[in-house]
Short mmCIF file of C-alpha atoms in Angstrom, two decimals:
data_model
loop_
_atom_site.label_atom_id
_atom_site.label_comp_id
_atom_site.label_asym_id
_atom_site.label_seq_id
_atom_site.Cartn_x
_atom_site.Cartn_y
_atom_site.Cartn_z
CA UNK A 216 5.90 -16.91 12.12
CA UNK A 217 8.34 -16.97 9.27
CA UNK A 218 9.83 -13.22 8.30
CA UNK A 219 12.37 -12.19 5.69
CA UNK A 220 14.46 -9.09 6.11
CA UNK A 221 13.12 -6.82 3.51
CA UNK A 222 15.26 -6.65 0.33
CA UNK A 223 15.25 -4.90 -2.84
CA UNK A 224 13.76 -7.57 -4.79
CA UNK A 225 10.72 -7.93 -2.66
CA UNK A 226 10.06 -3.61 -2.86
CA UNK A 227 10.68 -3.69 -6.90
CA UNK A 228 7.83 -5.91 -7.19
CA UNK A 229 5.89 -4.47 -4.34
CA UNK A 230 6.07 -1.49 -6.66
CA UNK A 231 4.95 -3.00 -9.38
CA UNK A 232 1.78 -4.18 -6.97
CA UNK A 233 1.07 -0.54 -6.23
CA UNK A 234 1.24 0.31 -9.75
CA UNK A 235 -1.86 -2.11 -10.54
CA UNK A 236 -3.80 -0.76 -7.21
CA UNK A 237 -3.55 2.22 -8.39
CA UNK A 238 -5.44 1.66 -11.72
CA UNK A 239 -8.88 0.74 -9.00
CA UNK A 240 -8.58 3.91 -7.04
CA UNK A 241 -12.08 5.53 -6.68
CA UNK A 242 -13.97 2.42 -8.15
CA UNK A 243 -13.77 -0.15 -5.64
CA UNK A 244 -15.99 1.44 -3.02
CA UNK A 245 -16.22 0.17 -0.36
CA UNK A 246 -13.81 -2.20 -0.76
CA UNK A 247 -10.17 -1.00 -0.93
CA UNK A 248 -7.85 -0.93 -3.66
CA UNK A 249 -5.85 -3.70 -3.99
CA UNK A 250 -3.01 -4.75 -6.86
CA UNK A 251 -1.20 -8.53 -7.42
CA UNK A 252 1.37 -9.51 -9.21
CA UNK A 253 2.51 -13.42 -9.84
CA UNK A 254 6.50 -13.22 -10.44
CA UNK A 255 8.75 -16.41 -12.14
CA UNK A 256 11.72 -16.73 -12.09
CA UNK A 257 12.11 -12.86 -11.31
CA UNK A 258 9.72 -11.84 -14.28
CA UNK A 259 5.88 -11.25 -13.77
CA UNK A 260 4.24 -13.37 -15.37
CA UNK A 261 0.81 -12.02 -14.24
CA UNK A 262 -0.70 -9.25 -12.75
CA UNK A 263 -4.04 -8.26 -11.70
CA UNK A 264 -5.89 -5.36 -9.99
CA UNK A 265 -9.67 -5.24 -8.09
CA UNK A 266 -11.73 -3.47 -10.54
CA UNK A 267 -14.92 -2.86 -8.86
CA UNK A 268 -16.82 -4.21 -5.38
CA UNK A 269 -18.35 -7.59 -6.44
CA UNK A 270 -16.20 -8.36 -9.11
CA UNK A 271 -12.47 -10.87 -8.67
CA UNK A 272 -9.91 -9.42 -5.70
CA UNK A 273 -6.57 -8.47 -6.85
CA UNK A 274 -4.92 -11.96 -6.10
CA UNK A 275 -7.51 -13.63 -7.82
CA UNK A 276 -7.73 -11.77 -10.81
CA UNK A 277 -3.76 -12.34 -11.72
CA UNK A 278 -3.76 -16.23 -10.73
CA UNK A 279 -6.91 -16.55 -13.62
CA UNK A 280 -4.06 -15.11 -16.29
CA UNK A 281 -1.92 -17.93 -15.42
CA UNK A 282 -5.18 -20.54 -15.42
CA UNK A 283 -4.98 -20.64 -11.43
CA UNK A 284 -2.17 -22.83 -11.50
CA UNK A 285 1.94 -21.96 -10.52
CA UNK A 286 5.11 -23.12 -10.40
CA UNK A 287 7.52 -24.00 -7.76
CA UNK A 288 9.42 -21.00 -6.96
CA UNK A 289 6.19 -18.72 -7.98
CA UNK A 290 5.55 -15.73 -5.30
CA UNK A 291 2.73 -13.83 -5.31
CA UNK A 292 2.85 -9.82 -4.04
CA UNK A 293 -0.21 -8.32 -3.25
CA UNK A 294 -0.94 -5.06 -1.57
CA UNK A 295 -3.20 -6.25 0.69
CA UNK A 296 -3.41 -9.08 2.86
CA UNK A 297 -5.34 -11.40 1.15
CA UNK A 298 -9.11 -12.10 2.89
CA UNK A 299 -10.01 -15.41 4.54
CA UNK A 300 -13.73 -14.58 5.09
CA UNK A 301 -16.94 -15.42 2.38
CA UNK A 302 -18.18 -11.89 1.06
CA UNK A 303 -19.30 -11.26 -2.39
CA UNK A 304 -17.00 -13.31 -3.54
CA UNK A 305 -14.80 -16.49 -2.26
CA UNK A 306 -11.61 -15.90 0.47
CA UNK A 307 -8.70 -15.41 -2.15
CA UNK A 308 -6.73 -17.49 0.88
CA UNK A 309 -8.59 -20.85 -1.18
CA UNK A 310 -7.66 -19.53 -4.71
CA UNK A 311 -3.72 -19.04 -3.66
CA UNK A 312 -4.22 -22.46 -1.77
CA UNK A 313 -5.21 -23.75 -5.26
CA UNK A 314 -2.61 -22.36 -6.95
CA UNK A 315 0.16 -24.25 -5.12
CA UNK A 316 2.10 -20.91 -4.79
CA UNK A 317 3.86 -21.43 -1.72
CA UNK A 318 5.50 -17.99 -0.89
CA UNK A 319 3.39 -14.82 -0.34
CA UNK A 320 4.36 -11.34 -0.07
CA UNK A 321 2.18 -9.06 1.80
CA UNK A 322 2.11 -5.20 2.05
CA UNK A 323 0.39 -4.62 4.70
CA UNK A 324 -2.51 -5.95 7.11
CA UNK A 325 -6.17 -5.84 6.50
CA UNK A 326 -7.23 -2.75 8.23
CA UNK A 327 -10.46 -4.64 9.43
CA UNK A 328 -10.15 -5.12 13.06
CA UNK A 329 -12.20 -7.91 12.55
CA UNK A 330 -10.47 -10.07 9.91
CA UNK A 331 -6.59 -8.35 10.18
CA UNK A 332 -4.15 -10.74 10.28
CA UNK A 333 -6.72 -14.08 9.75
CA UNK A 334 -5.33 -14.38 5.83
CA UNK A 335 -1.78 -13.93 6.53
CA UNK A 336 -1.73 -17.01 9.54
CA UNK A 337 -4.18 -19.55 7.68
CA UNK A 338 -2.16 -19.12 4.59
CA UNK A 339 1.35 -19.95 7.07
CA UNK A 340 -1.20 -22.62 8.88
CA UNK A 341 -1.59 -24.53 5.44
CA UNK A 342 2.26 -24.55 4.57
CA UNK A 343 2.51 -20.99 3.06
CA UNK A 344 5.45 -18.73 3.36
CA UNK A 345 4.11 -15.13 3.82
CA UNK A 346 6.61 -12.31 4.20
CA UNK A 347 4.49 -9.38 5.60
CA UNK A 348 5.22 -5.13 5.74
CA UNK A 349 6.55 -5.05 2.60
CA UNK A 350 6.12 -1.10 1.19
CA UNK A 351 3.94 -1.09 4.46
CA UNK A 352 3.73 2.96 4.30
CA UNK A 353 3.09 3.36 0.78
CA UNK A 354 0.51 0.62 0.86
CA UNK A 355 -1.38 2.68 3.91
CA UNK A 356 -1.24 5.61 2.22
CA UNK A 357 -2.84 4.04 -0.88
CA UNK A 358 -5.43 3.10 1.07
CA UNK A 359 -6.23 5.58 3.33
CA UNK A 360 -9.51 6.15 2.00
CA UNK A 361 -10.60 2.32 2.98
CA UNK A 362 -8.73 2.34 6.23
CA UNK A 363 -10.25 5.51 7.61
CA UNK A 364 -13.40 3.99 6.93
CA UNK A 365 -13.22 0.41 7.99
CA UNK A 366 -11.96 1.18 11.39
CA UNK A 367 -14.25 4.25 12.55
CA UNK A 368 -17.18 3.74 10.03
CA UNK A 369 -17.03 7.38 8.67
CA UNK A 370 -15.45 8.67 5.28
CA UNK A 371 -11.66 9.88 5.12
CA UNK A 372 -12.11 14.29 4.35
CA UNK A 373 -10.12 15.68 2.18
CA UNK A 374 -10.46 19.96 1.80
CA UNK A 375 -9.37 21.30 -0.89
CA UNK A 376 -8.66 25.50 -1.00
CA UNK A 377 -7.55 27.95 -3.84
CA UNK A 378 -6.05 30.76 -2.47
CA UNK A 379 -4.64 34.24 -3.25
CA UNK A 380 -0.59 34.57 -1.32
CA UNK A 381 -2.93 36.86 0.87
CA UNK A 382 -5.35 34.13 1.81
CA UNK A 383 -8.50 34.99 -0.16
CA UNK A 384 -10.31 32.88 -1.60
CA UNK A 385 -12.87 35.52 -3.30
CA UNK A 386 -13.06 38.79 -3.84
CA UNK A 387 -15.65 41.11 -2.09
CA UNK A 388 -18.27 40.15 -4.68
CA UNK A 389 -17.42 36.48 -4.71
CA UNK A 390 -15.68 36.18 -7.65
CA UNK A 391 -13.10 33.67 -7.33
CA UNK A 392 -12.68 32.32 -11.52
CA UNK A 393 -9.67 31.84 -11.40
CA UNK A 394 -7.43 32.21 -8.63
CA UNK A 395 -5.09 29.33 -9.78
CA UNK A 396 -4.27 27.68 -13.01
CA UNK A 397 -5.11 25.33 -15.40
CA UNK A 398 -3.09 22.74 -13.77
CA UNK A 399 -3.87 23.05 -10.44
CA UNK A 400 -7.49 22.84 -11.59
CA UNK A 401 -6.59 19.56 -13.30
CA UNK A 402 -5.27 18.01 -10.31
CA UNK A 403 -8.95 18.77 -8.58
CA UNK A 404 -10.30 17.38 -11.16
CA UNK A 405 -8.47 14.00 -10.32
CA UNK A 406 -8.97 14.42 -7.10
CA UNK A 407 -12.91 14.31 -7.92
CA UNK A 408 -12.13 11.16 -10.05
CA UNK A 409 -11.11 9.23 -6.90
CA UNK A 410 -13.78 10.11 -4.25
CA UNK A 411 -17.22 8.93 -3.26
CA UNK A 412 -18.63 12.70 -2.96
CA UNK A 413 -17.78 16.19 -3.25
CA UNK A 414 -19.32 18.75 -1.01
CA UNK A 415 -20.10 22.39 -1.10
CA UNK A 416 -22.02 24.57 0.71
CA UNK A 417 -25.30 26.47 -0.95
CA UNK A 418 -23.18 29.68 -0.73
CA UNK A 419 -20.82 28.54 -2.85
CA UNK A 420 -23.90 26.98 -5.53
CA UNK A 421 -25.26 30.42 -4.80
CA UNK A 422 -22.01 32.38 -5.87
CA UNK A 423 -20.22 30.07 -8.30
CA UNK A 424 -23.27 27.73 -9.60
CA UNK A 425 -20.80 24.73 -10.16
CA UNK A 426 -21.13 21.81 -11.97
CA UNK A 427 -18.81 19.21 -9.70
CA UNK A 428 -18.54 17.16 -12.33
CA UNK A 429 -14.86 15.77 -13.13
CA UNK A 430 -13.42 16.95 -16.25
CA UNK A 431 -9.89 15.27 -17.11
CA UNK A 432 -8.26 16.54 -20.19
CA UNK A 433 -7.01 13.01 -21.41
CA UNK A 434 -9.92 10.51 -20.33
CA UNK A 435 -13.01 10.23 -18.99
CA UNK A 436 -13.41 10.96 -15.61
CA UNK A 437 -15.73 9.52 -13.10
CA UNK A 438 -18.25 11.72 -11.39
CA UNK A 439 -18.61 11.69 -7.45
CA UNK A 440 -22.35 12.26 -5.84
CA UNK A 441 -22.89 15.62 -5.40
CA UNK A 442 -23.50 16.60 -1.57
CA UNK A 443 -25.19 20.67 -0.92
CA UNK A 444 -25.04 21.44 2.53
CA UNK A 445 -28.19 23.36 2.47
CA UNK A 446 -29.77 24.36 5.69
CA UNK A 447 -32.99 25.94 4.64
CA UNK A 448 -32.98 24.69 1.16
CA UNK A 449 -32.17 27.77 -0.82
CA UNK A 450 -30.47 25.94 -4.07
CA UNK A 451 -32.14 27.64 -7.14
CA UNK A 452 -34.09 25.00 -8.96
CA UNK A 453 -32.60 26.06 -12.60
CA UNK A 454 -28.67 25.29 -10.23
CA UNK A 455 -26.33 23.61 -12.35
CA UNK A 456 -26.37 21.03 -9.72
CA UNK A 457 -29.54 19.71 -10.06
CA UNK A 458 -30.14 19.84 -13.77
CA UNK A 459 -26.99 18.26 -15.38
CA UNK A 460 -26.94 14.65 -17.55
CA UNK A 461 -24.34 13.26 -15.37
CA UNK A 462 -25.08 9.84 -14.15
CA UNK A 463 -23.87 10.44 -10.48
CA UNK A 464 -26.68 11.68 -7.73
CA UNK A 465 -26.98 15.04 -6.17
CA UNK A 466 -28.04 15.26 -2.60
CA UNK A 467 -29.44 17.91 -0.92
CA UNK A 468 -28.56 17.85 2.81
CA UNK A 469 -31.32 20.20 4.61
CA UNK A 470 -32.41 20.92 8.22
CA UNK A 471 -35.53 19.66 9.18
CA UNK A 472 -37.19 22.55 9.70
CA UNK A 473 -37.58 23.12 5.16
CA UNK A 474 -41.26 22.59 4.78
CA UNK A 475 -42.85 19.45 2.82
CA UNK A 476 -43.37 21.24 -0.37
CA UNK A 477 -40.38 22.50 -0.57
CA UNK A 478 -38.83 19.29 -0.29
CA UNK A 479 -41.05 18.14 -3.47
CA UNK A 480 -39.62 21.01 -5.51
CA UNK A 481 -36.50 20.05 -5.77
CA UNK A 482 -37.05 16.17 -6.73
CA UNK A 483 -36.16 15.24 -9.97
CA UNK A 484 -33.90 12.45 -11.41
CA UNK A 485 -31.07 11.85 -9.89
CA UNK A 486 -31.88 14.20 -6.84
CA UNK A 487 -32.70 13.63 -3.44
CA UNK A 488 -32.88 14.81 -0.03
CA UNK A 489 -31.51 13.88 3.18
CA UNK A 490 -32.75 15.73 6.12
CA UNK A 491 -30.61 16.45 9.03
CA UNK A 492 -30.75 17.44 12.59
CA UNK A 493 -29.35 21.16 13.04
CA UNK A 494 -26.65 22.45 15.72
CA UNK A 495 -25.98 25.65 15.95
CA UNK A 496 -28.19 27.30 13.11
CA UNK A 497 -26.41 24.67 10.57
CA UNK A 498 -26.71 20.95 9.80
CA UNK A 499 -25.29 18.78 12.11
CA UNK A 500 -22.06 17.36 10.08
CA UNK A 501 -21.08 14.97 12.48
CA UNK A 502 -24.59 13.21 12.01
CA UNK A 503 -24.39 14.26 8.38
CA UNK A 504 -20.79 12.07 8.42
CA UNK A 505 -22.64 9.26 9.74
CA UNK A 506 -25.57 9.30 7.05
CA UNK A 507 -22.97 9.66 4.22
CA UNK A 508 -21.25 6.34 5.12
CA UNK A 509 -24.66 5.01 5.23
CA UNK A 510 -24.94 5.94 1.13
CA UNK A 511 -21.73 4.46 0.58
CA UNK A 512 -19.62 7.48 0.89
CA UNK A 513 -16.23 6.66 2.20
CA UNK A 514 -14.44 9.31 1.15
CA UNK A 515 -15.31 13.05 0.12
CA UNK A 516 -13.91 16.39 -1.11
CA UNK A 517 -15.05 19.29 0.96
CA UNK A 518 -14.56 22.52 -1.58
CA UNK A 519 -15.91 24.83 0.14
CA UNK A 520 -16.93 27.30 0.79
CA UNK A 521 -16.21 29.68 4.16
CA UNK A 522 -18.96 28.58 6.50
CA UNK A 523 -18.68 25.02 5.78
CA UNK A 524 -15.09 25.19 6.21
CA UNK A 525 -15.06 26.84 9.07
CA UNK A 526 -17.45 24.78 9.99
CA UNK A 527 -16.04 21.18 9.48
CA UNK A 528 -12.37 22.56 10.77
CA UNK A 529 -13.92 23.06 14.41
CA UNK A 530 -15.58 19.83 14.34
CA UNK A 531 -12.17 18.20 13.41
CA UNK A 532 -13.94 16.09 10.89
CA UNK A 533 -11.11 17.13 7.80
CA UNK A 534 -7.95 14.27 7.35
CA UNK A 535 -6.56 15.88 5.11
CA UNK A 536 -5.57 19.23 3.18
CA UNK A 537 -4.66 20.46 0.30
CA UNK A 538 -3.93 24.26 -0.48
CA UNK A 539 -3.35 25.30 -3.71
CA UNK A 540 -1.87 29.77 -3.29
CA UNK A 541 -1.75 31.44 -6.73
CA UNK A 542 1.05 34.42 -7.03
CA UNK A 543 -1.32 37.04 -6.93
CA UNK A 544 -2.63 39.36 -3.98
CA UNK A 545 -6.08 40.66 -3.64
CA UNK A 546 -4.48 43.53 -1.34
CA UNK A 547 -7.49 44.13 0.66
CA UNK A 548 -9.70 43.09 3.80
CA UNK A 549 -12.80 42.75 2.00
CA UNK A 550 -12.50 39.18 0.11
CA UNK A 551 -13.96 36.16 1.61
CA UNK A 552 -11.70 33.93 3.77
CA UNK A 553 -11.06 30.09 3.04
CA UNK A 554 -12.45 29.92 6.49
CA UNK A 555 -15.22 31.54 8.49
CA UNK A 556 -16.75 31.51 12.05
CA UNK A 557 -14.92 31.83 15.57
CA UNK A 558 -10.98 30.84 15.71
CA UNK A 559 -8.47 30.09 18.56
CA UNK A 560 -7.25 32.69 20.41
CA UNK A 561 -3.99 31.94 20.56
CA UNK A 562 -1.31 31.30 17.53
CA UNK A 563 -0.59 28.53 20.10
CA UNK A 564 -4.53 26.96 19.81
CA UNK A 565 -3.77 26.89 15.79
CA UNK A 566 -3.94 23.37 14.29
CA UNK A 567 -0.96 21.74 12.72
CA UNK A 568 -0.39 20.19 9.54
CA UNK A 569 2.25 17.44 9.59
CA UNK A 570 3.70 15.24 6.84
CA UNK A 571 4.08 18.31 4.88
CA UNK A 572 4.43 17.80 1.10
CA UNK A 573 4.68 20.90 -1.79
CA UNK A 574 4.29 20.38 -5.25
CA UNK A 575 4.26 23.06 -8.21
CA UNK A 576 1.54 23.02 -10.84
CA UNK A 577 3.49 26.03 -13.31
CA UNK A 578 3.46 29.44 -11.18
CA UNK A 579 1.13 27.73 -8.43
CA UNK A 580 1.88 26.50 -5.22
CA UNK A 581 0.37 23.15 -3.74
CA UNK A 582 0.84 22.63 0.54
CA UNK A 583 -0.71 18.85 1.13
CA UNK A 584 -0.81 18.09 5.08
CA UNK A 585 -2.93 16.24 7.83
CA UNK A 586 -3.88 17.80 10.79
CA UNK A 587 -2.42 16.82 13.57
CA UNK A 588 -5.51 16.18 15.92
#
């Protein structure tokens, strides 16, 4: 196995990788996102990102800007390891084969335990340099999304929770517009932009009537599938949620106990139902995980509100957090918690957030963690 120490010149353009796998982030589903870049001489000459499943991989989409064809001396950094397997589309191992390129720079491994590694060796099997790890961390974190997914078959959670420094999220009679600011609202909204689906539960429909559509200031944003968690299937029919032009789906997860012609009222384009097993009075969201993935949701925004929260905390289905705390204090016992249902007992019993990151959007706060299960 031939390794290089890593070295500045190999992370610049690793960089420069990440920079193009970054422009496929929430379009590639379920495929990950994946960046290339072909370098010369120590100038790219060509770069390339995966657009959308179906459509050319990363690597193969910068060697067509050079006609498929390098140079001696031409190495080729991709994010990824590059596949070796027949999918939609042809192993990109035969199109850098064809290319001559005899030096490859890998971030990191495919996270398919089937394939990981098979790209990498078959390209050094045929004569190829490939320098592996490079970025490794940044690359995973990328891709977290894709790797969740691919290696337990259920979508990577991300929760997402505006707060009051008190720890409200609504007032006693559910008013929560706005607790933070303009910005922080932005950043949802890009958040939105890059998942599968964003979930609520009816209370929140019930309270707030949302759209969950993404609106970015600058460019058009991508809508995710709308997901109700909606035990008995009490969603208003006139609910923003089911009568907007957006082209994404809404789906209505219900127990099985909502009757037939209930069901029927609440069909109409671009709406449909999925109905679940219950535990504990509520849908099953473990089993609810599983059909997501099943719709090709691989990654989703839980926004709320209390009872689902609660709810998906003590089933340890959440990856990842994000807490956004406005400077302002509702000074009272009476709001509604980010959180409801039965807790630990113990301060001891309370879970952990590690790799702890802050961020300021003007006079709010963002906390971004993963729980350390």
């Amino acid at each position: 196995m031939i390794e290089r120490p890593l070295n500045k010149t190999d992370e610049k353009f690793m960089r420069m990788a990440l920079r193009q796998a970054r422009k496929g982030l929430g379009r590639t589903t379920p495929n990950p996102a994946v960046g290339a870049v072909v370098v010369r001489e120590g100038k790219v000459i060509a770069s390339g990102y995966h657009k959308r499943a179906g459509v050319n991989h990363a690597e193969v989409d910068a060697l067509y800007k050079i006609g498929g064809k390098g140079k001696k001396g031409d190495v080729l950094y991709v994010t990824l390891e590059p596949c070796n397997h027949q999918g939609r589309t042809p192993p990109c191992t035969e199109a850098i084969l064809k290319s001559g390129i005899k030096r490859v720079v890998v971030g990191m491994k495919d996270p398919n335990p089937k394939v990981s590694g098979g790209g990498s060796e078959f390209l050094r099997e045929k004569g190829v340099e490939v320098t592996t790890g490079v970025l490794e961390a940044a690359c995973r974190h990328l891709n977290e999304f894709f790797i969740k997914y691919i290696s337990t078959g259920r979508p990577f959670v991300v929760a997402k929770s505006a707060l009051t420094l008190d720890g409200w999220t609504a007032t006693t009679t559910g008013d929560s517009w706005w607790i933070t600011n303009e910005k922080s609202r932005q950043f949802v909204h890009r958040l939105r932009d890059r998942v599968d689906g964003v979930m609520v539960g009816v209370g929140t429909v019930l309270a707030d009537d949302p759209s969950l559509t993404t609106r970015l200031r600058n460019r058009k944003g991508r809508d995710p599938v709308r997901i109700i968690v909606d035990t008995h299937l009490r969603t208003p029919d006139n609910a923003k949620v089911l009568n907007n032009d957006s082209p994404a789906m809404t789906l209505m997860a219900v127990g099985d106990g909502v009757s037939p012609e209930r069901l029927k009222g609440v069909k109409k384009e671009n709406v449909s139902t999925l109905v679940c097993p219950i535990k504990d009075g509520g849908i099953d969201l473990v089993a609810l995980m599983d059909d997501l993935v099943k719709k090709s949701i691989t990654s989703l925004l839980v926004e709320g509100g209390a009872t689902l929260m609660g709810s998906m905390i003590r089933e340890r289905l959440i990856d990842k957090y994000y807490f956004f705390q406005a400077p302002k204090i509702l000074g009272g016992n009476d709001g509604f918690p980010m959180a409801s249902g039965p807790g630990p007992e113990r301060i001891s019993e309370c879970l952990n957030l590690r790799d702890i990151r802050t961020r300021k959007f003007g006079s709010d706060v963002m906390i971004r963690g993963y729980p350390d299960y």
